[in-house]
PDB file of C-alpha atoms and ligand atoms in Angstrom:
ATOM      1  CA  MET A  16       0.713  11.093 -17.791  1.00  0.00           C
ATOM      2  CA  ARG A  17       2.434   8.565 -15.634  1.00  0.00           C
ATOM      3  CA  VAL A  18       3.089   7.797 -11.994  1.00  0.00           C
ATOM      4  CA  ASP A  19       6.741   8.674 -11.402  1.00  0.00           C
ATOM      5  CA  ALA A  20       8.375   5.843  -9.442  1.00  0.00           C
ATOM      6  CA  ALA A  21      10.792   7.899  -7.344  1.00  0.00           C
ATOM      7  CA  ILE A  22       8.180  10.534  -6.524  1.00  0.00           C
ATOM      8  CA  TRP A  23       5.631   7.845  -5.583  1.00  0.00           C
ATOM      9  CA  ILE A  24       8.035   6.243  -3.126  1.00  0.00           C
ATOM     10  CA  ARG A  25       9.038   9.606  -1.650  1.00  0.00           C
ATOM     11  CA  GLU A  26       5.435  10.789  -1.366  1.00  0.00           C
ATOM     12  CA  PHE A  27       4.452   7.500   0.294  1.00  0.00           C
ATOM     13  CA  ALA A  28       7.295   8.003   2.786  1.00  0.00           C
ATOM     14  CA  ALA A  29       6.179  11.590   3.447  1.00  0.00           C
ATOM     15  CA  LEU A  30       2.535  10.589   3.983  1.00  0.00           C
ATOM     16  CA  VAL A  31       3.513   7.696   6.255  1.00  0.00           C
ATOM     17  CA  ASP A  32       5.723  10.050   8.217  1.00  0.00           C
ATOM     18  CA  ALA A  33       2.862  12.529   8.628  1.00  0.00           C
ATOM     19  CA  HIS A  34       0.423   9.770   9.658  1.00  0.00           C
ATOM     20  CA  ALA A  35       2.756   7.536  11.688  1.00  0.00           C
ATOM     21  CA  GLU A  36       1.166   8.382  15.045  1.00  0.00           C
ATOM     22  CA  GLU A  37      -2.307   7.677  13.668  1.00  0.00           C
ATOM     23  CA  LEU A  38      -1.198   4.323  12.232  1.00  0.00           C
ATOM     24  CA  THR A  39       0.402   3.331  15.521  1.00  0.00           C
ATOM     25  CA  ALA A  40      -2.661   4.396  17.508  1.00  0.00           C
ATOM     26  CA  LEU A  41      -4.863   2.237  15.260  1.00  0.00           C
ATOM     27  CA  ASP A  42      -2.473  -0.691  15.746  1.00  0.00           C
ATOM     28  CA  ALA A  43      -2.534  -0.110  19.511  1.00  0.00           C
ATOM     29  CA  ALA A  44      -6.256  -0.915  19.466  1.00  0.00           C
ATOM     30  CA  VAL A  45      -6.054  -4.198  17.521  1.00  0.00           C
ATOM     31  CA  GLY A  46      -2.377  -5.187  17.417  1.00  0.00           C
ATOM     32  CA  ASP A  47       0.953  -4.313  18.991  1.00  0.00           C
ATOM     33  CA  ALA A  48       1.142  -0.554  18.417  1.00  0.00           C
ATOM     34  CA  ASP A  49       3.972  -0.617  15.905  1.00  0.00           C
ATOM     35  CA  HIS A  50       2.429  -0.099  12.457  1.00  0.00           C
ATOM     36  CA  GLY A  51       3.370   3.586  12.233  1.00  0.00           C
ATOM     37  CA  THR A  52       6.893   2.918  13.504  1.00  0.00           C
ATOM     38  CA  ASN A  53       7.288  -0.075  11.196  1.00  0.00           C
ATOM     39  CA  MET A  54       6.125   1.800   8.113  1.00  0.00           C
ATOM     40  CA  ARG A  55       8.145   4.903   8.920  1.00  0.00           C
ATOM     41  CA  ARG A  56      11.325   2.842   9.391  1.00  0.00           C
ATOM     42  CA  GLY A  57      10.792   0.866   6.180  1.00  0.00           C
ATOM     43  CA  LEU A  58       9.961   3.858   4.020  1.00  0.00           C
ATOM     44  CA  ALA A  59      12.861   5.855   5.479  1.00  0.00           C
ATOM     45  CA  ALA A  60      15.156   2.985   4.446  1.00  0.00           C
ATOM     46  CA  ALA A  61      13.580   2.971   0.968  1.00  0.00           C
ATOM     47  CA  VAL A  62      14.152   6.728   0.575  1.00  0.00           C
ATOM     48  CA  ALA A  63      17.705   6.413   1.908  1.00  0.00           C
ATOM     49  CA  ALA A  64      18.363   3.728  -0.703  1.00  0.00           C
ATOM     50  CA  LEU A  65      17.017   6.043  -3.423  1.00  0.00           C
ATOM     51  CA  ASP A  66      19.211   8.879  -2.178  1.00  0.00           C
ATOM     52  CA  ASP A  67      22.178   6.547  -2.140  1.00  0.00           C
ATOM     53  CA  SER A  68      21.817   5.332  -5.697  1.00  0.00           C
ATOM     54  CA  THR A  69      18.905   6.003  -7.998  1.00  0.00           C
ATOM     55  CA  PRO A  70      18.444   2.911 -10.188  1.00  0.00           C
ATOM     56  CA  ALA A  71      18.354   3.437 -13.926  1.00  0.00           C
ATOM     57  CA  THR A  72      14.880   1.975 -14.484  1.00  0.00           C
ATOM     58  CA  PRO A  73      11.584   2.199 -12.572  1.00  0.00           C
ATOM     59  CA  ALA A  74      11.513  -1.607 -12.350  1.00  0.00           C
ATOM     60  CA  GLU A  75      14.851  -1.580 -10.496  1.00  0.00           C
ATOM     61  CA  MET A  76      13.655   1.268  -8.312  1.00  0.00           C
ATOM     62  CA  TYR A  77      10.597  -0.709  -7.245  1.00  0.00           C
ATOM     63  CA  LYS A  78      12.749  -3.760  -6.560  1.00  0.00           C
ATOM     64  CA  GLN A  79      15.171  -1.755  -4.437  1.00  0.00           C
ATOM     65  CA  THR A  80      12.213  -0.294  -2.535  1.00  0.00           C
ATOM     66  CA  ALA A  81      10.724  -3.744  -2.021  1.00  0.00           C
ATOM     67  CA  MET A  82      13.984  -5.000  -0.548  1.00  0.00           C
ATOM     68  CA  ALA A  83      14.212  -2.003   1.804  1.00  0.00           C
ATOM     69  CA  LEU A  84      10.658  -2.641   3.009  1.00  0.00           C
ATOM     70  CA  ILE A  85      11.154  -6.383   3.458  1.00  0.00           C
ATOM     71  CA  ARG A  86      14.384  -5.805   5.374  1.00  0.00           C
ATOM     72  CA  GLY A  87      13.410  -2.601   7.163  1.00  0.00           C
ATOM     73  CA  ILE A  88       9.981  -3.446   8.537  1.00  0.00           C
ATOM     74  CA  GLY A  89       9.851  -5.987  11.307  1.00  0.00           C
ATOM     75  CA  GLY A  90       6.107  -6.613  11.202  1.00  0.00           C
ATOM     76  CA  ALA A  91       3.793  -8.421   8.815  1.00  0.00           C
ATOM     77  CA  SER A  92       3.346  -5.295   6.729  1.00  0.00           C
ATOM     78  CA  GLY A  93       6.995  -5.200   5.523  1.00  0.00           C
ATOM     79  CA  PRO A  94       6.972  -8.379   3.438  1.00  0.00           C
ATOM     80  CA  LEU A  95       3.449  -7.534   2.233  1.00  0.00           C
ATOM     81  CA  TYR A  96       4.247  -4.016   0.977  1.00  0.00           C
ATOM     82  CA  GLY A  97       7.599  -5.354  -0.232  1.00  0.00           C
ATOM     83  CA  THR A  98       5.813  -7.988  -2.283  1.00  0.00           C
ATOM     84  CA  PHE A  99       3.432  -5.336  -3.616  1.00  0.00           C
ATOM     85  CA  PHE A 100       6.319  -3.248  -4.961  1.00  0.00           C
ATOM     86  CA  LEU A 101       8.213  -6.292  -6.214  1.00  0.00           C
ATOM     87  CA  ARG A 102       5.257  -7.502  -8.270  1.00  0.00           C
ATOM     88  CA  PHE A 103       4.291  -3.985  -9.298  1.00  0.00           C
ATOM     89  CA  GLY A 104       7.805  -3.319 -10.598  1.00  0.00           C
ATOM     90  CA  THR A 105       7.950  -6.550 -12.560  1.00  0.00           C
ATOM     91  CA  ALA A 106       4.537  -5.936 -14.100  1.00  0.00           C
ATOM     92  CA  ILE A 107       5.060  -2.266 -14.950  1.00  0.00           C
ATOM     93  CA  ASP A 108       8.269  -3.081 -16.863  1.00  0.00           C
ATOM     94  CA  SER A 109       8.637  -0.149 -19.247  1.00  0.00           C
ATOM     95  CA  GLY A 110       4.930   0.704 -19.503  1.00  0.00           C
ATOM     96  CA  SER A 111       3.813   4.096 -18.286  1.00  0.00           C
ATOM     97  CA  GLY A 112       0.145   4.743 -19.113  1.00  0.00           C
ATOM     98  CA  THR A 113      -2.856   4.488 -16.800  1.00  0.00           C
ATOM     99  CA  ALA A 114      -3.701   1.039 -18.186  1.00  0.00           C
ATOM    100  CA  ASP A 115      -0.144  -0.111 -17.412  1.00  0.00           C
ATOM    101  CA  PHE A 116      -0.450   1.320 -13.920  1.00  0.00           C
ATOM    102  CA  ALA A 117      -3.784  -0.461 -13.366  1.00  0.00           C
ATOM    103  CA  ARG A 118      -2.362  -3.767 -14.577  1.00  0.00           C
ATOM    104  CA  ALA A 119       0.736  -3.462 -12.410  1.00  0.00           C
ATOM    105  CA  PHE A 120      -1.306  -2.378  -9.385  1.00  0.00           C
ATOM    106  CA  ARG A 121      -3.413  -5.533  -9.727  1.00  0.00           C
ATOM    107  CA  ALA A 122      -0.243  -7.626  -9.986  1.00  0.00           C
ATOM    108  CA  GLY A 123       0.920  -5.996  -6.744  1.00  0.00           C
ATOM    109  CA  LEU A 124      -2.391  -6.743  -5.057  1.00  0.00           C
ATOM    110  CA  GLU A 125      -2.234 -10.357  -6.215  1.00  0.00           C
ATOM    111  CA  GLY A 126       1.241 -10.595  -4.715  1.00  0.00           C
ATOM    112  CA  VAL A 127      -0.070  -9.356  -1.366  1.00  0.00           C
ATOM    113  CA  ILE A 128      -2.908 -11.894  -1.496  1.00  0.00           C
ATOM    114  CA  ALA A 129      -0.566 -14.741  -2.474  1.00  0.00           C
ATOM    115  CA  ARG A 130       1.791 -13.898   0.360  1.00  0.00           C
ATOM    116  CA  GLY A 131      -0.688 -13.081   3.134  1.00  0.00           C
ATOM    117  CA  LYS A 132      -3.620 -15.282   2.084  1.00  0.00           C
ATOM    118  CA  ALA A 133      -6.093 -12.578   3.089  1.00  0.00           C
ATOM    119  CA  GLU A 134      -9.328 -12.199   1.174  1.00  0.00           C
ATOM    120  CA  PRO A 135     -11.428  -9.061   0.935  1.00  0.00           C
ATOM    121  CA  GLY A 136     -13.406  -8.752   4.174  1.00  0.00           C
ATOM    122  CA  ASP A 137     -10.656 -10.185   6.385  1.00  0.00           C
ATOM    123  CA  LYS A 138      -9.947  -6.675   7.738  1.00  0.00           C
ATOM    124  CA  THR A 139      -6.510  -6.123   6.227  1.00  0.00           C
ATOM    125  CA  MET A 140      -4.769  -3.857   3.732  1.00  0.00           C
ATOM    126  CA  VAL A 141      -6.402  -5.966   1.004  1.00  0.00           C
ATOM    127  CA  ASP A 142      -9.696  -4.259   1.893  1.00  0.00           C
ATOM    128  CA  ALA A 143      -8.296  -0.948   0.625  1.00  0.00           C
ATOM    129  CA  LEU A 144      -6.014  -2.270  -2.135  1.00  0.00           C
ATOM    130  CA  ALA A 145      -8.615  -4.472  -3.856  1.00  0.00           C
ATOM    131  CA  PRO A 146     -11.252  -1.717  -4.316  1.00  0.00           C
ATOM    132  CA  ALA A 147      -8.497   0.579  -5.610  1.00  0.00           C
ATOM    133  CA  ALA A 148      -7.453  -2.053  -8.169  1.00  0.00           C
ATOM    134  CA  ASP A 149     -11.098  -2.528  -9.193  1.00  0.00           C
ATOM    135  CA  ALA A 150     -11.607   1.233  -9.548  1.00  0.00           C
ATOM    136  CA  LEU A 151      -8.500   1.519 -11.726  1.00  0.00           C
ATOM    137  CA  ASP A 152      -9.722  -1.268 -14.003  1.00  0.00           C
ATOM    138  CA  GLU A 153     -13.148   0.366 -14.290  1.00  0.00           C
ATOM    139  CA  GLN A 154     -11.626   3.741 -15.098  1.00  0.00           C
ATOM    140  CA  VAL A 155      -9.367   2.247 -17.744  1.00  0.00           C
ATOM    141  CA  ALA A 156     -12.302   0.352 -19.287  1.00  0.00           C
ATOM    142  CA  ALA A 157     -14.278   3.613 -19.369  1.00  0.00           C
ATOM    143  CA  GLY A 158     -11.391   5.352 -21.123  1.00  0.00           C
ATOM    144  CA  THR A 159     -10.552   7.563 -18.146  1.00  0.00           C
ATOM    145  CA  SER A 160      -6.907   8.216 -17.490  1.00  0.00           C
ATOM    146  CA  GLY A 161      -4.518  10.166 -15.323  1.00  0.00           C
ATOM    147  CA  PRO A 162      -5.824  12.252 -12.414  1.00  0.00           C
ATOM    148  CA  ASP A 163      -9.478  11.178 -12.642  1.00  0.00           C
ATOM    149  CA  ALA A 164      -8.569   7.481 -12.623  1.00  0.00           C
ATOM    150  CA  LEU A 165      -6.249   7.932  -9.656  1.00  0.00           C
ATOM    151  CA  ASP A 166      -8.826  10.062  -7.822  1.00  0.00           C
ATOM    152  CA  ALA A 167     -11.335   7.231  -8.232  1.00  0.00           C
ATOM    153  CA  ALA A 168      -8.773   4.752  -6.903  1.00  0.00           C
ATOM    154  CA  VAL A 169      -8.122   6.922  -3.833  1.00  0.00           C
ATOM    155  CA  ALA A 170     -11.852   7.271  -3.152  1.00  0.00           C
ATOM    156  CA  ALA A 171     -12.375   3.503  -3.515  1.00  0.00           C
ATOM    157  CA  ALA A 172      -9.457   2.765  -1.188  1.00  0.00           C
ATOM    158  CA  GLU A 173     -10.885   5.171   1.409  1.00  0.00           C
ATOM    159  CA  THR A 174     -14.307   3.548   1.217  1.00  0.00           C
ATOM    160  CA  GLY A 175     -12.693   0.126   1.618  1.00  0.00           C
ATOM    161  CA  ARG A 176     -10.598   1.353   4.550  1.00  0.00           C
ATOM    162  CA  ASP A 177     -13.644   2.781   6.325  1.00  0.00           C
ATOM    163  CA  ALA A 178     -15.569  -0.442   5.742  1.00  0.00           C
ATOM    164  CA  THR A 179     -12.976  -2.363   7.797  1.00  0.00           C
ATOM    165  CA  THR A 180     -14.210  -0.787  11.053  1.00  0.00           C
ATOM    166  CA  PRO A 181     -17.115  -3.159  11.818  1.00  0.00           C
ATOM    167  CA  LEU A 182     -15.296  -6.247  10.514  1.00  0.00           C
ATOM    168  CA  ILE A 183     -13.874  -9.054  12.630  1.00  0.00           C
ATOM    169  CA  ALA A 184     -10.211  -9.603  11.715  1.00  0.00           C
ATOM    170  CA  ARG A 185      -9.385 -12.976  10.213  1.00  0.00           C
ATOM    171  CA  LYS A 186      -5.693 -12.373   9.410  1.00  0.00           C
ATOM    172  CA  GLY A 187      -2.734 -10.921  11.261  1.00  0.00           C
ATOM    173  CA  ARG A 188      -2.395 -10.032  14.929  1.00  0.00           C
ATOM    174  CA  ALA A 189      -5.832  -8.413  15.087  1.00  0.00           C
ATOM    175  CA  SER A 190      -7.369 -11.837  14.452  1.00  0.00           C
ATOM    176  CA  TYR A 191      -6.163 -12.926  17.922  1.00  0.00           C
ATOM    177  CA  LEU A 192      -8.766 -10.511  19.314  1.00  0.00           C
ATOM    178  CA  GLY A 193     -11.626 -12.243  17.557  1.00  0.00           C
ATOM    179  CA  GLU A 194     -14.866 -10.304  17.964  1.00  0.00           C
ATOM    180  CA  ARG A 195     -13.086  -7.625  19.995  1.00  0.00           C
ATOM    181  CA  SER A 196     -11.348  -6.501  16.787  1.00  0.00           C
ATOM    182  CA  ALA A 197     -14.690  -5.137  15.542  1.00  0.00           C
ATOM    183  CA  GLY A 198     -15.215  -1.404  15.982  1.00  0.00           C
ATOM    184  CA  HIS A 199     -11.644  -0.466  15.045  1.00  0.00           C
ATOM    185  CA  ARG A 200     -10.346   0.651  11.663  1.00  0.00           C
ATOM    186  CA  ASP A 201      -7.585  -1.568  10.281  1.00  0.00           C
ATOM    187  CA  PRO A 202      -4.112   0.010  10.416  1.00  0.00           C
ATOM    188  CA  GLY A 203      -2.871  -1.637   7.203  1.00  0.00           C
ATOM    189  CA  ALA A 204      -5.952  -0.572   5.231  1.00  0.00           C
ATOM    190  CA  THR A 205      -5.241   2.940   6.480  1.00  0.00           C
ATOM    191  CA  SER A 206      -1.621   2.897   5.280  1.00  0.00           C
ATOM    192  CA  ALA A 207      -2.762   1.365   1.970  1.00  0.00           C
ATOM    193  CA  VAL A 208      -4.849   4.491   1.318  1.00  0.00           C
ATOM    194  CA  LEU A 209      -1.646   6.501   1.744  1.00  0.00           C
ATOM    195  CA  LEU A 210       0.023   4.307  -0.887  1.00  0.00           C
ATOM    196  CA  VAL A 211      -2.712   5.138  -3.407  1.00  0.00           C
ATOM    197  CA  ARG A 212      -2.821   8.803  -2.408  1.00  0.00           C
ATOM    198  CA  ALA A 213       0.957   8.983  -2.928  1.00  0.00           C
ATOM    199  CA  ALA A 214       0.561   7.554  -6.441  1.00  0.00           C
ATOM    200  CA  ARG A 215      -1.997  10.261  -7.212  1.00  0.00           C
ATOM    201  CA  ARG A 216       0.501  12.882  -6.043  1.00  0.00           C
ATOM    202  CA  ALA A 217       3.240  11.320  -8.195  1.00  0.00           C
ATOM    203  CA  LEU A 218       1.379  11.808 -11.487  1.00  0.00           C
ATOM    204  CA  ARG A 219       3.518  13.823 -13.861  1.00  0.00           C
TER     205      ARG A 219
HETATM  206  P1  ADP B 313       2.404  -6.712  12.757  1.00  0.00           P
HETATM  207  O1  ADP B 313       0.960  -7.144  12.701  1.00  0.00           O
HETATM  208  O2  ADP B 313       3.339  -7.836  12.506  1.00  0.00           O
HETATM  209  O3  ADP B 313       2.714  -5.920  13.979  1.00  0.00           O
HETATM  210  P2  ADP B 313       2.098  -4.236  11.326  1.00  0.00           P
HETATM  211  O4  ADP B 313       1.541  -3.716  12.591  1.00  0.00           O
HETATM  212  O5  ADP B 313       3.182  -3.428  10.689  1.00  0.00           O
HETATM  213  O6  ADP B 313       2.610  -5.725  11.495  1.00  0.00           O
HETATM  214  O7  ADP B 313       0.941  -4.367  10.223  1.00  0.00           O
HETATM  215  C1  ADP B 313      -0.353  -4.767  10.570  1.00  0.00           C
HETATM  216  C2  ADP B 313      -1.227  -4.697   9.331  1.00  0.00           C
HETATM  217  O8  ADP B 313      -0.779  -5.642   8.370  1.00  0.00           O
HETATM  218  C3  ADP B 313      -2.677  -5.056   9.595  1.00  0.00           C
HETATM  219  O9  ADP B 313      -3.415  -3.928   9.985  1.00  0.00           O
HETATM  220  C4  ADP B 313      -3.146  -5.624   8.282  1.00  0.00           C
HETATM  221  O10 ADP B 313      -3.705  -4.629   7.434  1.00  0.00           O
HETATM  222  C5  ADP B 313      -1.884  -6.117   7.637  1.00  0.00           C
HETATM  223  N1  ADP B 313      -1.841  -7.575   7.611  1.00  0.00           N
HETATM  224  C6  ADP B 313      -1.511  -8.397   8.632  1.00  0.00           C
HETATM  225  N2  ADP B 313      -1.566  -9.690   8.214  1.00  0.00           N
HETATM  226  C7  ADP B 313      -1.956  -9.652   6.916  1.00  0.00           C
HETATM  227  C8  ADP B 313      -2.199 -10.663   5.911  1.00  0.00           C
HETATM  228  N3  ADP B 313      -2.031 -11.962   6.168  1.00  0.00           N
HETATM  229  N4  ADP B 313      -2.589 -10.239   4.681  1.00  0.00           N
HETATM  230  C9  ADP B 313      -2.739  -8.933   4.401  1.00  0.00           C
HETATM  231  N5  ADP B 313      -2.514  -7.950   5.288  1.00  0.00           N
HETATM  232  C10 ADP B 313      -2.140  -8.307   6.528  1.00  0.00           C
HETATM  233 MG1   MG B 314       1.702  -4.229  14.546  1.00  0.00          MG
END
């Protein structure tokens, strides 16, 4: 079993599209009310690029997607998700098993951290991505693969997302609010759950 690159990107786009209003509403509370619009625009560009020319290898597909996200999303989230896919694609290379996916997912997370300098607990997408990466590593170490490993990653991402609500934001626009950012779920952690959920749906 493997996560199919093209299906993952398309499923992510579909989930973002379905949740765009929710993401924007969350960003209205702590930011500038554009996270849903930003993500929808970026993922639509990524899907359009796939439709235009499907690259020969998954690595190239991830790179093309990264470029669409970096170019297509105006906000902070574009370069961050772009970096995730860039690093993921480089790390996945030609591997396709659950262990390869876990390793590449961690490389993607490390890219996001290197670029955005957010640590777990800063109330960002890292708060959903890091628990997902940890869950994947645990599942691989336990010999679990495929659907069960991805299910665990989704559950961990959701728990991490929900745990952002009481936090005070220390990165991004929400940090300008200081203590007033507490009591709101982070938009980027919410879209990061969709990224993991899309990967689960792309298992073939
Ligand atoms: P902008 O904040 O520029 O309007 P978006 O609204 O698209 O961009 O994205 C906001 C989300 O990006 C936040 O909810 C947060 O999860 C994430 N984010 C912002 N800054 C950082 C950072 N430095 N590191 C990681 N994630 C970040
Ligand atoms: Mg915003």
